[in-house]
Short mmCIF file of C-alpha atoms in Angstrom, two decimals:
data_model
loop_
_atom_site.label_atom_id
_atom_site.label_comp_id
_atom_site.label_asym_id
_atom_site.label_seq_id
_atom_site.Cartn_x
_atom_site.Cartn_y
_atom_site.Cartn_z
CA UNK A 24 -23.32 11.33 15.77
CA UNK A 25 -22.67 13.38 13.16
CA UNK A 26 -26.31 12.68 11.05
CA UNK A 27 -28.17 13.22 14.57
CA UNK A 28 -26.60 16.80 14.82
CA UNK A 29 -27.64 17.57 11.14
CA UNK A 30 -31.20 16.46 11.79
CA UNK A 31 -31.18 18.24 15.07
CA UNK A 32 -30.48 21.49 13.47
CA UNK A 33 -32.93 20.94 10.33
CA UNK A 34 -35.61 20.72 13.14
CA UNK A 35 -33.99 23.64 14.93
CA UNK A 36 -35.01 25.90 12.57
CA UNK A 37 -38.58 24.35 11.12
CA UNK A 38 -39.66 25.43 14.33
CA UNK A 39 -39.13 29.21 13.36
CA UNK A 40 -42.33 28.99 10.66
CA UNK A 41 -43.32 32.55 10.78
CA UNK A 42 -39.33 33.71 10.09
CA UNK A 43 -39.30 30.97 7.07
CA UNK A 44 -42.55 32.20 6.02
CA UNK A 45 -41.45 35.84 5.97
CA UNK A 46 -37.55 34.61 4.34
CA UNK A 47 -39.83 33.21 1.49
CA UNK A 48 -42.20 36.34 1.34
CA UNK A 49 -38.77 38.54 1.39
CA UNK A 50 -36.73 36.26 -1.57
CA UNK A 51 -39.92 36.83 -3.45
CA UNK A 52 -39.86 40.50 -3.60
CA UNK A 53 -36.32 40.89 -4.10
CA UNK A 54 -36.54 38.20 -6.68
CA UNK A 55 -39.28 40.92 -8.60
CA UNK A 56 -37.01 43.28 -7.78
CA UNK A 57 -34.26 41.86 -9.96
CA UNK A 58 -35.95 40.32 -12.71
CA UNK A 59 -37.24 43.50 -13.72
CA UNK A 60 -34.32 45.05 -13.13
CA UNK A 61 -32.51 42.33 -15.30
CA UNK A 62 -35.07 42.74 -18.26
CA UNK A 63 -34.08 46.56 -18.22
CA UNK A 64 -30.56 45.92 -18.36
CA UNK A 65 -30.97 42.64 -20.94
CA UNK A 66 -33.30 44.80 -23.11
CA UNK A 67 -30.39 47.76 -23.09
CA UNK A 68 -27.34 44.59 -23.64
CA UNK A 69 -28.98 41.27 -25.12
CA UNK A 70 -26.76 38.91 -24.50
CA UNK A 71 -24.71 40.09 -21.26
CA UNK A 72 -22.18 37.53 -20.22
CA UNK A 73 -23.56 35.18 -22.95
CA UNK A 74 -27.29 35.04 -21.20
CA UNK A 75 -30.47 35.74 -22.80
CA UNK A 76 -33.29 37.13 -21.14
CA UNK A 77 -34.83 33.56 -19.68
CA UNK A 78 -31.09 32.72 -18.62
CA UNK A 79 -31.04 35.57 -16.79
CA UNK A 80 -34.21 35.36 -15.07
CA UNK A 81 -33.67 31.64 -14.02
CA UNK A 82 -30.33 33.15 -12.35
CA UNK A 83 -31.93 35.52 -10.51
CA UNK A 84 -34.16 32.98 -9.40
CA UNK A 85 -31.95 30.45 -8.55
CA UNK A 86 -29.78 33.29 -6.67
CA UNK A 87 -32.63 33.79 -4.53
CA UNK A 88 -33.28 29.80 -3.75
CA UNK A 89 -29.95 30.11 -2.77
CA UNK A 90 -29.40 32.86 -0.98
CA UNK A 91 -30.08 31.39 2.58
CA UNK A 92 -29.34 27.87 1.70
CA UNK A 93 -25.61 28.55 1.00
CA UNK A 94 -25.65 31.40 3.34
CA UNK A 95 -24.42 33.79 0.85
CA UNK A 96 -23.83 36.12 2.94
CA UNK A 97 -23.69 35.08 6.11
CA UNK A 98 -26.50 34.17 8.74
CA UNK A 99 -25.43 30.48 9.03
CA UNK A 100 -23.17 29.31 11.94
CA UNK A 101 -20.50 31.88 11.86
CA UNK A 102 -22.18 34.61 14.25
CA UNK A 103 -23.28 31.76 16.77
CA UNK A 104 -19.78 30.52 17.16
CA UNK A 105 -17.99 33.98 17.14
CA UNK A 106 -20.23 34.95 19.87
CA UNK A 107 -19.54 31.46 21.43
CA UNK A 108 -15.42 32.22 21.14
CA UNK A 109 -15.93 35.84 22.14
CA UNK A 110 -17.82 34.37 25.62
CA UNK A 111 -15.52 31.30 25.82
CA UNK A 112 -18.46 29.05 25.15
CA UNK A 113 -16.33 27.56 22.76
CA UNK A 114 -14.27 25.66 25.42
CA UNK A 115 -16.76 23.23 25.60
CA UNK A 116 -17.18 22.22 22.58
CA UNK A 117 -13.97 21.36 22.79
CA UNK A 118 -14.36 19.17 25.57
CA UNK A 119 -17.13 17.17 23.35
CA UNK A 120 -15.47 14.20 21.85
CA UNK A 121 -16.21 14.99 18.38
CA UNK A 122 -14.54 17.51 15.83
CA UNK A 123 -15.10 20.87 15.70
CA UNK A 124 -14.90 21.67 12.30
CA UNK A 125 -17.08 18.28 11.52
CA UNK A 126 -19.67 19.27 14.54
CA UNK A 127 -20.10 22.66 12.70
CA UNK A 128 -20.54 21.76 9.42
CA UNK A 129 -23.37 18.79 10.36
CA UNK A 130 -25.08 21.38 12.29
CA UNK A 131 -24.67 23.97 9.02
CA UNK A 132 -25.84 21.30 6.68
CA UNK A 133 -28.91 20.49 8.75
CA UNK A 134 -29.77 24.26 8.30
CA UNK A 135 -28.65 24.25 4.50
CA UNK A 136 -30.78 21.62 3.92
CA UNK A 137 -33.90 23.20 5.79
CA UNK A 138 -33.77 26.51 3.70
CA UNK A 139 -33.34 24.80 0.62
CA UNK A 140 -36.64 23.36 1.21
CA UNK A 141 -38.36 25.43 3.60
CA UNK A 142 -37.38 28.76 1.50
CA UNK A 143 -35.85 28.23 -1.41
CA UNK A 144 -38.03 25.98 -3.48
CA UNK A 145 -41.05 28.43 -3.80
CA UNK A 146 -39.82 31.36 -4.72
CA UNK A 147 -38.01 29.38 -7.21
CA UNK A 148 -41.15 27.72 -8.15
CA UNK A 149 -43.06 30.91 -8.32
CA UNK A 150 -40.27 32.36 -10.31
CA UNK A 151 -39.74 30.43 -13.25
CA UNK A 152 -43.29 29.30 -13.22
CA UNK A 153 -44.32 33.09 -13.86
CA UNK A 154 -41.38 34.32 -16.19
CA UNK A 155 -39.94 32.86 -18.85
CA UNK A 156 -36.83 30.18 -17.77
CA UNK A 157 -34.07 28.57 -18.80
CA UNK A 158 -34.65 24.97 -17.35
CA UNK A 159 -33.59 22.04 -18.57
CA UNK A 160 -35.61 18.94 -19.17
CA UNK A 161 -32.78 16.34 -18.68
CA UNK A 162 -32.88 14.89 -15.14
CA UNK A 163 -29.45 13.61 -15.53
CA UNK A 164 -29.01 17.80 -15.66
CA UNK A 165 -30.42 18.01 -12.00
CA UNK A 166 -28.52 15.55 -10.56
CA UNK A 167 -25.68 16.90 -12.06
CA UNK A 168 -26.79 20.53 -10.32
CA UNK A 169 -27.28 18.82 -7.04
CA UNK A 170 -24.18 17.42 -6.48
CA UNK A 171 -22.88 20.40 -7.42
CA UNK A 172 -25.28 22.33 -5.06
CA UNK A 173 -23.52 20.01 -2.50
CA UNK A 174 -19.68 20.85 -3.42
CA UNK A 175 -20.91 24.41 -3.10
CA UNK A 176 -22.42 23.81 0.22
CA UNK A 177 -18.63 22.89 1.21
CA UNK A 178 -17.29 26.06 -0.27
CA UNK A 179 -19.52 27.92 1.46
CA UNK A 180 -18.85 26.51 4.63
CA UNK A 181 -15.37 26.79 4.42
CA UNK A 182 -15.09 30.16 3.61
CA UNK A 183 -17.69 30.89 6.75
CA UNK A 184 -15.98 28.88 8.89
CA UNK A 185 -12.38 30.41 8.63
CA UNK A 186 -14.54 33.77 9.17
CA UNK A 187 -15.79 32.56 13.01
CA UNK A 188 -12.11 31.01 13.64
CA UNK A 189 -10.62 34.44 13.47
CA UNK A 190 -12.77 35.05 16.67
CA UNK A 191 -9.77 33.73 18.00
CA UNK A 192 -7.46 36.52 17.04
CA UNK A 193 -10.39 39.71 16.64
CA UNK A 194 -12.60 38.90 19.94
CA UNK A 195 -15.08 40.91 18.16
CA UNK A 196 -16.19 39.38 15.16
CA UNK A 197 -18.50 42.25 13.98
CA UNK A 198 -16.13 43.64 11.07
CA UNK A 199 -15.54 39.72 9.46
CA UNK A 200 -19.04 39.45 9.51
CA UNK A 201 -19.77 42.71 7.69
CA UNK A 202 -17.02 41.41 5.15
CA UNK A 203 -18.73 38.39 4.52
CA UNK A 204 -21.65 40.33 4.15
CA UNK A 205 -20.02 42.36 1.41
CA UNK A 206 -18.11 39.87 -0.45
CA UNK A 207 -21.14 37.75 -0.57
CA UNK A 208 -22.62 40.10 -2.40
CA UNK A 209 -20.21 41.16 -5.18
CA UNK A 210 -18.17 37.73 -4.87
CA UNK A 211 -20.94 35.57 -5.51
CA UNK A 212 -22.68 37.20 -8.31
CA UNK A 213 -25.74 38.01 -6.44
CA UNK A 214 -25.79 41.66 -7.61
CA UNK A 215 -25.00 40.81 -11.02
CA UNK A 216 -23.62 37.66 -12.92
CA UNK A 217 -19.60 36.88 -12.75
CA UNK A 218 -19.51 36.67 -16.60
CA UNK A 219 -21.13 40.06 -16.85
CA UNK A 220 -18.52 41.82 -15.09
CA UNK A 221 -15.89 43.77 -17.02
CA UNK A 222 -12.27 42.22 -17.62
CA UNK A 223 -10.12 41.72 -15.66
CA UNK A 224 -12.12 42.08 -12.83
CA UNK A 225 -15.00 39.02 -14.61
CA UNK A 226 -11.54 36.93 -14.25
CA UNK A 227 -10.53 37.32 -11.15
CA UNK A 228 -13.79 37.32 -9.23
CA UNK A 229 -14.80 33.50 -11.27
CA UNK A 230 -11.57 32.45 -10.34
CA UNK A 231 -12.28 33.03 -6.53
CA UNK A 232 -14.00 30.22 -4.42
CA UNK A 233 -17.29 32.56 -4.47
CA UNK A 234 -18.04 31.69 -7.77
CA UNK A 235 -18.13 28.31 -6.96
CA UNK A 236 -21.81 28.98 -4.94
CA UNK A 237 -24.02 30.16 -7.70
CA UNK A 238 -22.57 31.16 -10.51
CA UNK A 239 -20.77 27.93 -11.98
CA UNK A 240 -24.07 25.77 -10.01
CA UNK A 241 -25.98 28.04 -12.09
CA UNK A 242 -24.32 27.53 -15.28
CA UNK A 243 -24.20 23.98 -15.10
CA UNK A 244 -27.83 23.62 -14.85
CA UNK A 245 -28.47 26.12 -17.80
CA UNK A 246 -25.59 24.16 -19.88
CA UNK A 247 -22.93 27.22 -20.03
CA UNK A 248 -20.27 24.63 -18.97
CA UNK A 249 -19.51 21.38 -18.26
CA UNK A 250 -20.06 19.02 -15.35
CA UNK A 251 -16.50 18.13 -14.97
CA UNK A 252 -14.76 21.54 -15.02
CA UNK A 253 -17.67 22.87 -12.14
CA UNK A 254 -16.74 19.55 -10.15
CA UNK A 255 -12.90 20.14 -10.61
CA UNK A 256 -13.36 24.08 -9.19
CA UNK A 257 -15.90 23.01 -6.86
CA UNK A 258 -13.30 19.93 -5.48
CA UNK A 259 -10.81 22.38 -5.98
CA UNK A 260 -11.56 25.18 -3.40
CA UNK A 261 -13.27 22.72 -0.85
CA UNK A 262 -10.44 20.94 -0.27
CA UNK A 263 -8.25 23.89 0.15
CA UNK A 264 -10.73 25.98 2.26
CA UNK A 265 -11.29 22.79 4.37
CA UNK A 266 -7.86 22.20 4.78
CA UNK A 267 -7.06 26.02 5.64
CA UNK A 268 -9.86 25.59 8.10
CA UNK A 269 -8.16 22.82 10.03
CA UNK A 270 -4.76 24.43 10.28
CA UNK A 271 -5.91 27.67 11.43
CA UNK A 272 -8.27 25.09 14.04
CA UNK A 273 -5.36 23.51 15.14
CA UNK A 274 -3.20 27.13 15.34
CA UNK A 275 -6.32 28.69 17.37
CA UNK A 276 -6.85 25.97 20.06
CA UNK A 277 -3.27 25.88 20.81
CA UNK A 278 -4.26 28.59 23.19
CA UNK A 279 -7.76 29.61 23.87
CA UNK A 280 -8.09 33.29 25.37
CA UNK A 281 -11.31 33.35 27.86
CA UNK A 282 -12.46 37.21 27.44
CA UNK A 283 -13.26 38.16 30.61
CA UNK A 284 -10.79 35.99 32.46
#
């Protein structure tokens, strides 16, 4: 049941060609945007957060392959099913006799796995293809990266998911969603590297579950760190975030508010 959701939602949205069309257009700018913007900064401090200048590049790159595949921030299920709590839509999917956490995250991995290839693999392409990269030749290397892109794909639907549960509590999801927003940005490194930010703060944000989306993916596949210790963090926060995500379930179905009567 499960599989047939996340193939019903990767041909959900391959039916919206013109919107991928314009996502990949829109990833390619800002991807220009950034690598020049990174070969300012890189010229100024070679070396920032122990990249060189193709390093950097094939970050910004992969940030943007990324960027709708993980949902960094936001635009995956989280605004369809805080609208559907704020309506009390959600009351039937509880009725459906399947899990709501698992019925989510099939439906978010059907979309996950649509942008990846619908708009994440040119501009990635067209990226590293034009500028100089940091890729490796070992395809042991991207099979390590995938199944690390996949442990990040449960981070990031953890962390998205507790957002739309506290629908519950808010009714109006607007401000969690602009806080996703927000820490997706900064928390993920899609402004600027995690090991380019300043101590303590470079700490604390890698050792937050955001990290866990592109920046240790990213390292692994440009050999900054090891498989095990990016499986381990990966593991690590998925588990908890899942886990979170299924108490707070249980706490918030306990009673479901109807706005509106």
């Amino acid at each position: 049941m499960y599989a047939a959701v996340a193939a019903g939602s990767f041909r959900r949205y391959a039916t919206y060609r013109v919107a991928t069309a314009a996502g990949v257009f829109t990833n390619t700018v800002f991807g220009l945007i950034l690598v020049y913007t990174y070969l300012a900064l890189w010229d100024e401090r070679p070396q920032l957060g122990g990249y060189d200048q193709a390093q950097a590049v094939t970050y910004v790159w992969l940030g943007q392959a990324l960027f709708a595949t993980l949902a960094l921030q936001g635009g995956g299920f989280e605004a369809e099913l805080l609208e559907r709590i704020r309506t009390g839509a959600v009351v039937i999917d509880l009725y459906r006799p399947a899990d709501l956490q698992l019925w989510w995250f099939a439906a978010d991995f059907g979309r996950s796995a649509f942008q990846l290839l619908g708009r994440g693999v040119i501009p990635f392409a067209f990226g590293t293809l034009v500028f100089p990269s940091a890729l490796p030749a070992d395809p042991l290397v991207w099979l390590r990266f995938l199944l690390a892109l996949l442990l990040a794909t449960l981070v990031s639907f953890g962390i998205r998911f507790l957002v739309a549960l506290s629908g519950f509590w808010l009714l109006d999801g607007t401000g969690a969603l602009q806080l996703l927003l927000v820490t997706g940005m900064f928390c993920t490194g899609m402004a600027l590297p995690l090991n380019a930010f300043p101590e303590p703060l470079g700490g604390i944000v890698r050792a937050l579950p955001w990290s866990a989306m592109l920046q240790m993916p990213a390292d692994l596949l440009m050999g900054e760190t090891g498989a095990l210790r990016t499986y381990a963090f990966q593991a690590g926060w998925a588990v908890v975030l899942l886990l979170l995500g299924r108490m707070v379930q249980t706490a918030a179905t306990r009673r479901v508010v109807v706005q509106g009567g």
